[in-house]
XYZ file of C-alpha atoms in Angstrom:
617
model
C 12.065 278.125 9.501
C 14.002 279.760 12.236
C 15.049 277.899 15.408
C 11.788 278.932 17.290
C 10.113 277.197 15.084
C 11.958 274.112 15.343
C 12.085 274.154 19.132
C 8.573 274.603 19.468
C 7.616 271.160 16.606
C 9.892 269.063 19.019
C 8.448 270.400 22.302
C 4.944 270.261 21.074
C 5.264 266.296 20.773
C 6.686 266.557 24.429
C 3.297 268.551 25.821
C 0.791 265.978 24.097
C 2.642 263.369 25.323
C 2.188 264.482 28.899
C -1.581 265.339 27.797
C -2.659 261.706 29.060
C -6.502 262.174 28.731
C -6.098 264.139 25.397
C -8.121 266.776 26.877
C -5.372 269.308 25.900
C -4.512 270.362 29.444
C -1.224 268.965 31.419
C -0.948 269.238 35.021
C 1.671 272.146 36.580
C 3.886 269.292 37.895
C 4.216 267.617 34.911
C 5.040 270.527 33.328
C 7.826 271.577 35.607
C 9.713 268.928 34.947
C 9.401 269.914 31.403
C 10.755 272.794 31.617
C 13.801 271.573 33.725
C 14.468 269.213 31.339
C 13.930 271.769 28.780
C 16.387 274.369 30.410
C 18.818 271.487 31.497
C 19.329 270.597 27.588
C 18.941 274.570 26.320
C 21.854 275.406 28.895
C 20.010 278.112 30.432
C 19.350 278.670 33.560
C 16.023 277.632 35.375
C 13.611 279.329 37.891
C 11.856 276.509 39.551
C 9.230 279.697 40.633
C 8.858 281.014 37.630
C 5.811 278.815 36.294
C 3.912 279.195 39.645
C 4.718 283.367 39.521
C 3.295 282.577 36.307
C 0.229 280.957 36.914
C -0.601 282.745 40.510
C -3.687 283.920 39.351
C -4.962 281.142 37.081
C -5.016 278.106 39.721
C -7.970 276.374 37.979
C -6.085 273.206 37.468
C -4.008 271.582 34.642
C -2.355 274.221 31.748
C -3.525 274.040 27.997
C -1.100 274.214 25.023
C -1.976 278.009 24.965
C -1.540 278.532 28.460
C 1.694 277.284 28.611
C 2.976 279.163 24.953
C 3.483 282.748 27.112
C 5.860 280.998 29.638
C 7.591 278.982 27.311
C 8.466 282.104 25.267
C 9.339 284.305 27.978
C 11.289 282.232 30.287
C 12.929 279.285 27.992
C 13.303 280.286 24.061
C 13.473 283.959 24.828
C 16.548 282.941 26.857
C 18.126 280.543 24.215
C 21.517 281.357 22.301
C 22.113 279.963 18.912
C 25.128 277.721 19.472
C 24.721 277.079 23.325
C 23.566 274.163 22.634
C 22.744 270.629 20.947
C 20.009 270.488 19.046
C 19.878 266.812 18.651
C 20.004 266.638 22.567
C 16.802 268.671 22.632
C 15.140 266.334 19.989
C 16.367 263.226 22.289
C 14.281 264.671 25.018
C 11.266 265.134 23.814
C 11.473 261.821 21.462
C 11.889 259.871 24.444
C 8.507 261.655 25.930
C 6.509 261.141 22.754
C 8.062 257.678 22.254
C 6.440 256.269 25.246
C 3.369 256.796 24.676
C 2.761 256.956 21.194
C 5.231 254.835 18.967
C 3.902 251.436 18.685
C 6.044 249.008 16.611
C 3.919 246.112 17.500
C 6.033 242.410 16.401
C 7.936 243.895 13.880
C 11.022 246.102 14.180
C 12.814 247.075 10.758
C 13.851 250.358 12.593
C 15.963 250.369 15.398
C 14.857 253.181 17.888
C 17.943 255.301 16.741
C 16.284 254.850 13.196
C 13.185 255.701 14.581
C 14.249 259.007 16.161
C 15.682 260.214 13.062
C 12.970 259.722 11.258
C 11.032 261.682 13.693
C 13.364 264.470 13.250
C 13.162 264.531 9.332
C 9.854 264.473 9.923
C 9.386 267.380 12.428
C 11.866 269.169 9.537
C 10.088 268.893 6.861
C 6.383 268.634 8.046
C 3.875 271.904 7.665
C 4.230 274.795 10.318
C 0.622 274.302 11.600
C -0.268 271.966 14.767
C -1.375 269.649 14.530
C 1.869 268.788 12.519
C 1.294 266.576 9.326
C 3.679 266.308 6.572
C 1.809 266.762 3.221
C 1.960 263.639 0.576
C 4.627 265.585 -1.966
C 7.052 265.610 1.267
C 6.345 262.539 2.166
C 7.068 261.221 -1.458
C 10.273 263.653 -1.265
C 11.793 261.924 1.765
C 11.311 258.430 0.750
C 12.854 258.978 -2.434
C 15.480 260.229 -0.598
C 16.299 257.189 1.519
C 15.921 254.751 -1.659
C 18.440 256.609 -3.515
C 20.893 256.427 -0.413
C 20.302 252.719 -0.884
C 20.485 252.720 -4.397
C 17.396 251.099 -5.164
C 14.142 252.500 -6.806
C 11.280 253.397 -4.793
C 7.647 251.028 -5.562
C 5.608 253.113 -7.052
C 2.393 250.428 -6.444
C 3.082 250.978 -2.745
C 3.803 254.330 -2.595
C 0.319 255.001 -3.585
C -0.984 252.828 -1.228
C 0.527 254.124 1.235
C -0.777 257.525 0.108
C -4.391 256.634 -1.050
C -4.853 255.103 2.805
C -7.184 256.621 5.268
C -4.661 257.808 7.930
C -4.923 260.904 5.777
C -5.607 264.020 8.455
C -6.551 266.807 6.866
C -4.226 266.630 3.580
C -1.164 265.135 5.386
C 0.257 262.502 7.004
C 0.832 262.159 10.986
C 4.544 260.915 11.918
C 2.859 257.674 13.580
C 1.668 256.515 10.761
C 4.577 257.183 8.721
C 6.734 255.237 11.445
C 4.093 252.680 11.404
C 4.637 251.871 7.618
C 8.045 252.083 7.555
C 7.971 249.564 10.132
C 5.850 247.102 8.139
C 8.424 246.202 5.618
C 6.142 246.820 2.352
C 8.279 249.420 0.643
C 11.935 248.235 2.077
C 10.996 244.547 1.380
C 13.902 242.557 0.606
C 16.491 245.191 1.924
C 18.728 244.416 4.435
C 18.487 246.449 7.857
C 21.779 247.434 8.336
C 21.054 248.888 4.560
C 18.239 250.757 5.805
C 20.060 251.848 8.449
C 23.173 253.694 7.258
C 20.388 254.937 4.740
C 18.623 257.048 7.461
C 21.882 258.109 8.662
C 23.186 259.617 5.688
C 19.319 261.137 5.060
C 19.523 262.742 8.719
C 22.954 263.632 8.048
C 22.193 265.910 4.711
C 18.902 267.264 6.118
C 18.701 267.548 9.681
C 22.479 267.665 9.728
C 22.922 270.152 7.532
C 26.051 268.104 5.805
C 25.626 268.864 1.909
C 28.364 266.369 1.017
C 30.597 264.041 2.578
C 33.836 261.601 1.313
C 37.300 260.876 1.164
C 39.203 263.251 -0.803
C 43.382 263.820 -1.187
C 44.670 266.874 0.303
C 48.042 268.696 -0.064
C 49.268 270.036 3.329
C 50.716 273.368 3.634
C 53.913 272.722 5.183
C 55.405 269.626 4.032
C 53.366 270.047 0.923
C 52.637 266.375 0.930
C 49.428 264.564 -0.560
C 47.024 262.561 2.673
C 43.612 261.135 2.321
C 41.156 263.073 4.383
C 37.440 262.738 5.434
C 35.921 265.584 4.239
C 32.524 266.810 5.888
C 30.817 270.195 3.662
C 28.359 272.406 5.281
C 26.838 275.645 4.107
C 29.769 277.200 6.841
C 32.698 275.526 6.616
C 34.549 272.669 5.362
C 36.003 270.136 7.785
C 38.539 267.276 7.223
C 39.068 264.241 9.400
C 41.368 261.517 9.593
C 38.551 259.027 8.819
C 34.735 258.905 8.719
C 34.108 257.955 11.835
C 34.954 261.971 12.281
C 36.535 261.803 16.011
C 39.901 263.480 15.143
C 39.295 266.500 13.565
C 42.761 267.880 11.262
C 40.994 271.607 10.661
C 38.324 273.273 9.573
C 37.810 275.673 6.439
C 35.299 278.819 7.112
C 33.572 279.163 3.779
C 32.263 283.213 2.914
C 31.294 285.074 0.289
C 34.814 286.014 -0.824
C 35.807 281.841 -1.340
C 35.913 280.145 -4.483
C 36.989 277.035 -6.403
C 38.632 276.160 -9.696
C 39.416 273.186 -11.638
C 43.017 272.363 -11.411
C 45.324 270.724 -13.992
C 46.817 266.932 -13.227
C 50.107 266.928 -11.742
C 52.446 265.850 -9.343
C 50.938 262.488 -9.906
C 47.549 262.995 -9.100
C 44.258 263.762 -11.030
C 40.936 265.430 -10.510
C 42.402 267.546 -8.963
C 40.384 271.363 -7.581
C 41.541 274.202 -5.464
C 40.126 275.828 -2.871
C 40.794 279.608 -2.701
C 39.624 281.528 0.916
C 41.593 285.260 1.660
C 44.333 284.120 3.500
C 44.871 280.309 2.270
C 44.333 278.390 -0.645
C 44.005 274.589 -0.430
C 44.930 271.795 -3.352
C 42.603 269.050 -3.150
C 42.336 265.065 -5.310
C 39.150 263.477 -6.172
C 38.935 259.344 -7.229
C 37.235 260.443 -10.923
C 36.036 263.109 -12.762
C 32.509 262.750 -11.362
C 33.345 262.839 -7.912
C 35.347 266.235 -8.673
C 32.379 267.825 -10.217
C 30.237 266.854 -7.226
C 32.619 268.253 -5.173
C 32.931 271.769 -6.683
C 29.525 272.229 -7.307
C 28.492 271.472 -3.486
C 31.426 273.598 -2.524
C 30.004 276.218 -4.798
C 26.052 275.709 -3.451
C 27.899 276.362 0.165
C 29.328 279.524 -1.054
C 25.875 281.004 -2.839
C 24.449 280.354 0.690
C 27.001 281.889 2.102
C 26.589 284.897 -0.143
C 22.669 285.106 -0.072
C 22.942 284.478 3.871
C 21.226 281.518 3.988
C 22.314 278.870 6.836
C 20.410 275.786 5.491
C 19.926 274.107 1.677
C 16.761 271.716 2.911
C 15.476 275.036 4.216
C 15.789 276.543 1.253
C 14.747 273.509 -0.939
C 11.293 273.376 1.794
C 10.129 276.778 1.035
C 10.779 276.130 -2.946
C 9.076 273.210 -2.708
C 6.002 274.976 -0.871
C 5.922 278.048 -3.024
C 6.013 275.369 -6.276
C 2.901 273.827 -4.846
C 1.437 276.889 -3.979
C 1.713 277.937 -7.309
C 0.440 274.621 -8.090
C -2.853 274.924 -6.024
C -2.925 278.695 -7.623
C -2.810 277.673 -11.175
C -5.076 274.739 -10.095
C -7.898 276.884 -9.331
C -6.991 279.084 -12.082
C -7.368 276.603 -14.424
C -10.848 275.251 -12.548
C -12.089 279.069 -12.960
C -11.507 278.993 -16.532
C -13.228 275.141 -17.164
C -16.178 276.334 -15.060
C -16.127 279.740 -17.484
C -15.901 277.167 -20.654
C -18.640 275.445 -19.075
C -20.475 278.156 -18.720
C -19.961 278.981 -22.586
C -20.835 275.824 -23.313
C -24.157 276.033 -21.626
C -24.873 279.302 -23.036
C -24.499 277.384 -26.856
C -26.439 274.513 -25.898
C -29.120 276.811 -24.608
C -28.208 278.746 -28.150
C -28.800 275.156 -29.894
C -32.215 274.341 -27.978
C -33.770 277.529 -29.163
C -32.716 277.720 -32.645
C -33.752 273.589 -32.726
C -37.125 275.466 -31.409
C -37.151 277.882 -34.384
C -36.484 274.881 -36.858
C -39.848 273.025 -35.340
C -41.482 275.953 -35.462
C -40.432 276.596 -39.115
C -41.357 272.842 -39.910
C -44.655 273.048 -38.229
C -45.663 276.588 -39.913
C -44.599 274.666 -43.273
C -46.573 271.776 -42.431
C -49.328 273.690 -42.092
C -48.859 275.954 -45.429
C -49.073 272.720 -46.989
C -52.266 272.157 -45.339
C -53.547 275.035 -46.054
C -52.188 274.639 -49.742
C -54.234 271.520 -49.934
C -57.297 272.901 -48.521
C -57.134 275.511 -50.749
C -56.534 273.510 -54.014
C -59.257 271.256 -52.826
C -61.686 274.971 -52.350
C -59.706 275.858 -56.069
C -61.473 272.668 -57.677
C -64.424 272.853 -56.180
C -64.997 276.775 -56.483
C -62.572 277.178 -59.700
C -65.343 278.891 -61.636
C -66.862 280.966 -59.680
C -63.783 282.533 -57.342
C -61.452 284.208 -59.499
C -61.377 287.186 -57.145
C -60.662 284.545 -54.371
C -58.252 283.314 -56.252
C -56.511 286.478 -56.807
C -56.770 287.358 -52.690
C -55.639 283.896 -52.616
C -52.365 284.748 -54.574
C -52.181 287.577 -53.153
C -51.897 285.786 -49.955
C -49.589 283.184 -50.963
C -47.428 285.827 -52.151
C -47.520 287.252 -48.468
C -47.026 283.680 -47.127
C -43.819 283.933 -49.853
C -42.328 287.166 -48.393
C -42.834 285.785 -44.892
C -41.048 282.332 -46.222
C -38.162 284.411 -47.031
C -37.939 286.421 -44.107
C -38.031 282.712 -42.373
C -35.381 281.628 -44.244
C -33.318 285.004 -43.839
C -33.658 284.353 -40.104
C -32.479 280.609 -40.442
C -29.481 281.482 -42.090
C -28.529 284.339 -39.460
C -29.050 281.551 -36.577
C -26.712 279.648 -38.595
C -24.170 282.303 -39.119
C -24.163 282.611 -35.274
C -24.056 278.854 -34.440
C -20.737 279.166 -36.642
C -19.801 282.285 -34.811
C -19.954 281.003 -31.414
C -18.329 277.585 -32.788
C -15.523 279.918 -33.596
C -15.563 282.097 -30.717
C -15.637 278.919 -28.804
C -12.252 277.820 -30.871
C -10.505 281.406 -30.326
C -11.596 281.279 -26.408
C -9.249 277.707 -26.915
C -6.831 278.996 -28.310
C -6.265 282.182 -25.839
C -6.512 280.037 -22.755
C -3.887 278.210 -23.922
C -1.943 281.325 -24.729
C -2.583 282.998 -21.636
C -1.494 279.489 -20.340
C 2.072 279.720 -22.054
C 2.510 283.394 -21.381
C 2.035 283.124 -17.379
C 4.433 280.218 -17.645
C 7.069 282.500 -19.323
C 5.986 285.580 -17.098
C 7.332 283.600 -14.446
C 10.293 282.497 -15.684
C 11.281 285.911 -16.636
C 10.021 287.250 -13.384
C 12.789 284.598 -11.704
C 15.451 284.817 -14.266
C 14.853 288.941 -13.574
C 14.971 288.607 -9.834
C 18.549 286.535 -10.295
C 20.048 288.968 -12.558
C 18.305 291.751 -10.085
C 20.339 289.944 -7.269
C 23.434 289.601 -9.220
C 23.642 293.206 -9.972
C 22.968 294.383 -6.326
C 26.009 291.982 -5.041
C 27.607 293.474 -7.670
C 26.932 296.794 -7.044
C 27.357 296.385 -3.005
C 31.299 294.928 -3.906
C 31.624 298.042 -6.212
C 30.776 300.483 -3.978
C 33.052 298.651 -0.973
C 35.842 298.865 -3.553
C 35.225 302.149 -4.002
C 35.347 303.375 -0.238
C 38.063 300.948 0.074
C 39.913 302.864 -2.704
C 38.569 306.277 -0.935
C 40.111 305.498 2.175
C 43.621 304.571 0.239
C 43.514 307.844 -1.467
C 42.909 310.262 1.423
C 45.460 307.777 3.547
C 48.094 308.345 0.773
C 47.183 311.702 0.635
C 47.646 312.191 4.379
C 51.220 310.442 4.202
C 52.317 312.521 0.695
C 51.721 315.947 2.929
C 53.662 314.201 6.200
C 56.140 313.112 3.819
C 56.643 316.775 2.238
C 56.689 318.330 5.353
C 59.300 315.850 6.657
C 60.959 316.408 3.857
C 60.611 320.201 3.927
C 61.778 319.729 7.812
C 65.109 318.004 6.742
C 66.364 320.151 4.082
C 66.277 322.676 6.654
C 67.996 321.413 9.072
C 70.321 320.348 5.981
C 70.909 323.447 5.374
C 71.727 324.791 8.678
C 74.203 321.767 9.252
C 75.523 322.624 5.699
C 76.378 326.323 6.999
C 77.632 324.633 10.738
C 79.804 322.379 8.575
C 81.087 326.031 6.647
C 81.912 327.437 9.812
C 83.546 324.133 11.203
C 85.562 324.485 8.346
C 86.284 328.186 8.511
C 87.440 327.909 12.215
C 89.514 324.188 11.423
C 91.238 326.456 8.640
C 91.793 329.724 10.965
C 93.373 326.803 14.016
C 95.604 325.340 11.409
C 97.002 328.256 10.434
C 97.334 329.283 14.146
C 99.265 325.639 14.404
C 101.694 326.453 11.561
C 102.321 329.493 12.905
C 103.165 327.908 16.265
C 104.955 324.855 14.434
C 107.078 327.800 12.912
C 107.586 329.380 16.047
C 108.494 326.246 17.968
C 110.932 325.288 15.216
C 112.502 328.835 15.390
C 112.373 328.055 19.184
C 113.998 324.150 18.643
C 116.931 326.153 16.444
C 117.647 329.148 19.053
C 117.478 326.092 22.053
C 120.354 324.124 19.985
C 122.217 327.012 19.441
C 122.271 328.473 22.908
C 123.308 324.541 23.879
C 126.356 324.160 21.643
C 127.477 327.869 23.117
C 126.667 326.395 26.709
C 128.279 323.130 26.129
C 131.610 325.293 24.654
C 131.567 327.838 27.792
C 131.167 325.009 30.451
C 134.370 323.601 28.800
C 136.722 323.836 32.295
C 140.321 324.478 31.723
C 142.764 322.669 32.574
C 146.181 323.158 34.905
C 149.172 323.914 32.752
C 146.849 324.985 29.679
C 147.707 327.794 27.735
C 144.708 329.994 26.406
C 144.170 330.900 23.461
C 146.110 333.875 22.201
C 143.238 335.305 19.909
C 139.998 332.994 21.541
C 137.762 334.063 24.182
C 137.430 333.488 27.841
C 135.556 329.921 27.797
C 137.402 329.119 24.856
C 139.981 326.950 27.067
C 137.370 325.065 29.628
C 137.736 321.511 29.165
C 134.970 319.249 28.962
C 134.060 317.126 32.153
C 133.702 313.725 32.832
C 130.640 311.948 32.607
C 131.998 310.690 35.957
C 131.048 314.224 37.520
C 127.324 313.749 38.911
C 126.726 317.560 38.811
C 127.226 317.494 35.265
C 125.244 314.483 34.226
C 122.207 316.349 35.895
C 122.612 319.473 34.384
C 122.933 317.393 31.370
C 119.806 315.120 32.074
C 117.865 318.500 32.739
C 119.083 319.624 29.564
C 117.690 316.854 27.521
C 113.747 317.662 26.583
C 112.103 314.965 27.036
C 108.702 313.988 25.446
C 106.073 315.457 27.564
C 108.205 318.607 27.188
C 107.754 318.117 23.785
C 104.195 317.991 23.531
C 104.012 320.930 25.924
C 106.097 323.381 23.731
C 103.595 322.035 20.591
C 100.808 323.001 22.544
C 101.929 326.673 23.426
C 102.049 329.578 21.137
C 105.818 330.562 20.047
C 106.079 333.828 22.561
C 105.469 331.434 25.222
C 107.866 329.091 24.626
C 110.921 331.385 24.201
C 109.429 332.800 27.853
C 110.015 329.277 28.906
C 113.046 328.456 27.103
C 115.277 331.791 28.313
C 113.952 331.596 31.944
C 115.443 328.099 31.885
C 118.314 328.972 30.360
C 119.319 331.274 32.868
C 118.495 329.112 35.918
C 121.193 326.487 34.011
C 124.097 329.402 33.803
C 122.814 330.657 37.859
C 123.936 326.718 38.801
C 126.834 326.399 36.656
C 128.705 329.758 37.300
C 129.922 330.452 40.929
């Protein structure tokens, strides 16, 4: 049942309550404030035109229920979007329509009108999807159940039937009034509290309307502090929500349930027990249950969620409803089936009564042809007396005759005991007919449990064919990517050891050219030391011919000419610059390293000259 379908049960009880005079018809007006309403709640938007546009050319008067089906599809549910929208909200509207007019409590009030609304809307849920809408006797039974077992008592059977043997029957179901009007009267919930009754309902619309397939406290590990809190949990078919209590205002998070979730019983520890994990792709969560029951109840709603989930299914009740209808289907099926075959058997059994009646017929008939051979025996011993000496040859034709009346006995007899043989063959056929009904009987009965234990292992293998061949694309994909990356790698790699190899032979001739310029600086370290000895040299022969003489010195008999020059104060200012500017200092130093040995004896002798230009007059 798709959400058409349950749009259209609610608003259907919203058109025949507007249908005052039950004529089916509902005046334009009326029914524009319908479909306001309607829109308001849907969250669409509405075109207060649109339902005159609509009905321009039919201005006859009031709209029927299949006038107004076109524009209600084209303008309103054509328009709605799954999720836009409360559906309980929608149900509240047209409740408080048909409410008005049509629920009657009389006196008595068990049910509160909140009560009484949800009712309606398990009843709208699980009632037939023909209009008028009834809910058949085996739902009816369902849902009460139900709401007995949320109070934890046991349902009257006495009353039940009642309640179903009564005459609001309408056409093999049961109208929601009349439900609402016995649950009102108190028979089946005597002695049961109303606030009982109540909470009851609540957890009944809660499972079925709701969609909630468990609810409870359970103890939850969080994921950062990895400490243990008491939750109120909340399971539907989609997701798994957790509160802080049940009243279920703060909401702590939410757990999307898919195909690729599962759970698994968890050792105790860490103090607690009953203890279950829930495993999604990206998180797993560590969960505490008060017993062992409560954990098992737990896991296997969790895992009901999940096969919905997996066969994309977005309801259990749903699911449960059209089970239920295909049992009794079958039901109704095998029901005729089985009157088919007792009308055949009664057929048969006509056919051997009829079989009986004429072979009774053939017995009279045999007794009366016997009574009269004795007759005619009599009559003929009587003639035999009489006539004994005078009709031999009569007596012989008699004989004669009697043996003829013999041969016929026999063949009488013959036939007797074949109409007996087939008395006892049709008693046997009858026996055999028995017997393969009852066969065929057990074989259809396994037929269809192999057909459905086929059709699971049929959908098993399809799931588990689909995840094979996604694994095997995924697995595709990986290999081509890695393929892809091995030949970027090797051409990287390929790219690298070439340029490798070209800075290997840059770093050959780097070396080459570092070994040709430090030979060229030993050379010029040779040079310059050759230059640094010649430069000392020509100093200490300087230094010795700047030597002045002085008065009343004798020279040298054997010496040279600037053997006799006396040394001069460092008091003389000409001297203590030529000998500054004789001193190299550092940057001189560096210079002369720099420069090639050629150069620097260039510098050293033009300097060398300019020093004997300044000291020689």
């Amino acid at each position: 049942m798709d959400l058409r379908s349950e749009l259209l049960k609610s608003i259907w009880y919203a058109f025949t309550a507007l249908d005052i005079e039950k004529s089916g018809k509902v005046s334009k007006s009326q029914l524009k404030v319908l479909s306001h309403n309607l829109c308001t709640v849907l969250s669409i938007p509405h075109d207060p035109v649109a339902l005159d546009e609509h009905f321009r050319d039919d201005d006859d008067g009031p709209v029927s229920n299949q006038g107004y089906m076109p524009y209600l599809n084209k303008y309103i549910l054509d328009k709605v979007v799954h999720g836009s929208f409360v559906k309980e909200d929608v149900d509240n509207l047209c409740w408080t329509l048909t409410a008005k007019k049509n629920y009657h409590h009389g006196d008595i009030k068990i049910l509160p009108k909140e009560d009484a609304f949800r009712l309606w809307c398990l009843f709208n849920f699980l009632s037939e999807d023909k209009y008028p809408l009834v809910m058949v006797p085996e739902e009816v039974e369902y849902l009460l159940k139900k709401i007995f077992m949320a109070m934890s008592t046991e349902l009257n059977c006495v009353e039940l039937e009642d309640f179903l043997s009564q005459e609001s029957v309408v056409q093999n179901g049961f109208t929601v009034w009349a439900f609402l009007t016995m649950m009102n009267s108190g028979k089946m919930t005597r002695g049961i509290a109303k606030e009982i009754i109540s909470m009851a309902v609540e957890e009944v619309y809660r499972e079925i309307v709701g969609n909630v397939l468990k609810e409870g406290y359970l103890w939850k590990k969080s994921q950062l502090r990895r400490n243990w809190k008491e939750r109120w949990f909340t399971l539907k078919p989609s997701s798994l929500s957790y509160y802080t209590s049940e009243d279920r205002k703060d909401c702590k998070g939410n757990i999307t349930l898919d195909m690729n979730c599962c759970v698994e019983v968890l050792p105790d520890r860490d103090g607690k027990r009953c203890m279950f994990c829930l495993k999604t792709i990206s998180k797993s969560y560590e969960m505490s249950a008060s017993d062992t029951r409560q954990r098992q109840e737990w896991t296997s709603a969790i895992q009901t969620a999940i096969r919905l989930q997996t066969e994309s299914k977005t309801s259990l009740h749903k699911d449960l409803k059209l089970k239920r209808r295909e049992q009794r289907e079958q039901k109704e099926q095998q029901r005729k089936a089985k009157d088919q075959e007792l009308q055949r058997l009664q057929a048969l059994q006509e056919e051997k009564q009829r079989k009986l009646a004429e072979l009774e017929l053939l017995k009279e008939a045999q007794r009366q042809a016997q009574a009269l051979m004795e007759q005619d025996e009599v009559r003929r011993r009587q003639q035999y007396e009489q006539l004994q000496q005078g009709l031999e040859v009569q007596l012989r034709d008699a004989e004669e005759a009697r043996a003829t009346m013999q041969a016929e006995m026999v063949l009488k007899e013959a036939e007797a005991e074949k109409q007996r043989q087939r008395i006892l063959e049709l008693e046997d056929m009858q026996q055999q007919l028995e017997e393969a009904l009852q066969q065929e009987i057990k074989a259809r009965q396994d037929e269809e449990a192999f057909r459905y234990a086929q059709a699971r292992l049929l959908s098993e293998e399809e799931e588990k064919m689909k995840a094979l061949m996604l694994l095997q694309e995924e697995q595709e994909d990986y290999i081509q990517t890695t393929q892809r990356e091995k030949q970027e790698l090797r051409q990287e790699m390929e790219n690298k050891s070439r340029s490798l190899d070209e800075a290997q032979k840059q770093l050959e001739e780097v070396r080459a050219n570092r070994h040709r310029v430090d030979q060229d600086v030993m050379a010029a370290q040779r040079k310059l030391r050759q230059a640094s000895t010649n430069v000392k040299h020509w100093n200490v022969e300087m230094n010795r011919l700047m030597h002045p003489i002085g008065p009343g010195e004798k020279r040298p008999s054997g010496g040279g000419s600037f053997s006799s020059f006396k040394i001069p104060s460092q008091k003389d200012p000409g001297l203590r610059l030529r000998q500054k500017s004789e001193e190299p200092d550092e940057e001189s130093k560096e210079n002369v390293n720099r420069s090639t040995g050629h150069e620097e004896e260039r510098r050293l002798s033009q300097s060398f000259n300019g020093k004997m230009d300044m000291d020689i007059p």
